[in-house]
Coordinates of C-alpha atoms in Angstrom, one line a residue:
X266 CA -18.4 5.1 -8.4
X267 CA -16.6 4.0 -5.2
X268 CA -12.8 3.2 -6.5
X269 CA -9.2 2.3 -5.0
X270 CA -7.1 2.5 -7.8
X271 CA -3.2 1.5 -7.8
X272 CA -0.2 2.5 -9.6
X273 CA 3.5 2.6 -9.4
X274 CA 4.1 -0.9 -9.6
X275 CA 7.4 -2.7 -12.1
X276 CA 10.5 -4.1 -12.6
X277 CA 13.5 -3.4 -10.3
X278 CA 16.5 -4.4 -8.9
X279 CA 17.6 -5.0 -4.6
X280 CA 18.2 -1.8 -3.3
X281 CA 16.5 -0.2 -5.6
X282 CA 12.8 2.5 -4.6
X283 CA 9.6 2.5 -5.7
X284 CA 6.4 4.7 -4.7
X285 CA 3.0 3.1 -5.6
X286 CA 0.1 5.4 -5.1
X287 CA -3.9 4.6 -4.4
X288 CA -6.6 7.0 -5.9
X289 CA -9.6 7.4 -4.0
X290 CA -12.6 7.9 -5.4
X291 CA -16.7 7.9 -4.6
X292 CA -16.3 8.4 -0.7
X293 CA -14.7 10.8 1.9
X294 CA -11.3 9.7 1.8
X295 CA -9.9 11.6 4.6
X296 CA -12.6 10.1 6.9
X297 CA -11.2 6.6 6.4
X298 CA -8.2 4.9 7.4
X299 CA -6.2 3.4 4.9
X300 CA -4.3 0.0 4.7
X301 CA -1.9 -1.4 2.1
X302 CA -1.1 -5.4 1.9
X303 CA 0.3 -7.6 -0.6
X304 CA 0.1 -11.3 -1.7
X305 CA 1.7 -14.0 -3.9
X306 CA 0.3 -16.3 -5.6
X307 CA -0.9 -19.4 -3.4
X308 CA -0.4 -17.7 -0.5
X309 CA -1.8 -15.4 2.3
X310 CA -2.5 -11.7 1.6
X311 CA -0.3 -9.7 4.6
X312 CA -0.7 -6.7 6.0
X313 CA 2.5 -3.7 5.4
X314 CA 1.1 -0.5 6.8
X315 CA -1.7 1.4 8.0
X316 CA -2.0 4.9 8.0
X317 CA -4.8 7.3 10.0
X318 CA -2.7 10.5 9.9
X319 CA 0.6 11.0 9.0
X320 CA 1.2 11.0 12.9
X321 CA -0.6 8.2 13.0
X322 CA 0.8 4.5 11.1
X323 CA 1.9 1.1 11.6
X324 CA 4.3 -1.3 9.8
X325 CA 4.7 -5.0 9.2
X326 CA 8.1 -6.1 11.2
X327 CA 9.7 -7.1 8.1
X328 CA 9.1 -3.6 5.7
X329 CA 9.9 -1.7 9.1
X330 CA 11.9 1.4 8.6
X331 CA 12.1 0.3 4.8
X332 CA 8.6 1.6 3.6
X333 CA 6.7 4.6 5.0
X334 CA 3.1 5.3 4.2
X335 CA 2.0 8.4 3.5
X336 CA -1.5 10.1 2.4
X337 CA -2.2 13.3 1.0
X338 CA -6.1 13.8 1.6
X339 CA -5.9 16.9 -0.8
X340 CA -4.9 14.5 -3.5
X341 CA -7.1 11.4 -2.3
X342 CA -4.3 9.5 -2.3
X343 CA -2.1 7.2 -0.5
X344 CA 1.2 6.6 -1.0
X345 CA 3.8 3.6 -0.5
X346 CA 7.2 5.0 -0.5
X347 CA 9.3 2.0 -0.5
X348 CA 13.5 1.8 -0.3
X349 CA 16.3 -1.1 0.1
X350 CA 13.6 -3.3 -2.1
X351 CA 14.5 -7.1 -1.5
X352 CA 13.9 -10.3 -3.9
X353 CA 11.0 -10.9 -1.3
X354 CA 9.4 -7.6 -1.7
X355 CA 8.6 -8.4 -4.7
X356 CA 4.4 -9.2 -4.7
X357 CA 1.2 -7.4 -6.1
X358 CA 0.1 -4.5 -3.9
X359 CA -3.1 -3.7 -3.1
X360 CA -5.0 -0.9 -1.0
X361 CA -7.7 -1.3 1.4
X362 CA -10.3 0.3 3.4
X363 CA -11.2 -1.7 5.9
X364 CA -13.9 -0.3 7.6
X365 CA -15.7 -0.4 3.9
X366 CA -14.4 -3.7 3.0
X367 CA -12.9 -1.6 -0.2
X368 CA -9.9 -3.1 -2.3
X369 CA -8.3 -2.1 -5.6
X370 CA -7.2 -4.4 -8.2
X371 CA -3.3 -4.4 -7.2
X372 CA -0.2 -3.3 -8.6
X373 CA 2.2 -5.5 -9.7
X374 CA 6.5 -4.7 -7.5
X375 CA 9.0 -7.4 -9.1
X376 CA 12.3 -7.2 -7.3
X377 CA 15.5 -9.1 -9.2
X378 CA 18.3 -10.1 -7.0

């Protein structure tokens, strides 16, 4: 089945790092751009990062310089490396295939001060 599964979230302290992963299946992964979003309950979902290839990436200003998006087409996986985490990064993080309108179930990231 066509599916996206996020993993890697957890509870960390401010300044720590996490790496999120999004495993894709059921479609030709390498043909599509991928995105990471995050959402706090009651607020709009925020686009965090986008990738077509490792040389073609975009970031929200709020995470630029701290987060890195990458992909491994051989593993059908998109990653979000998050460094110097801040409490305001606390959210549920989702991966997305914009052309196909696909979303994963999300993984919770909680950053304590």
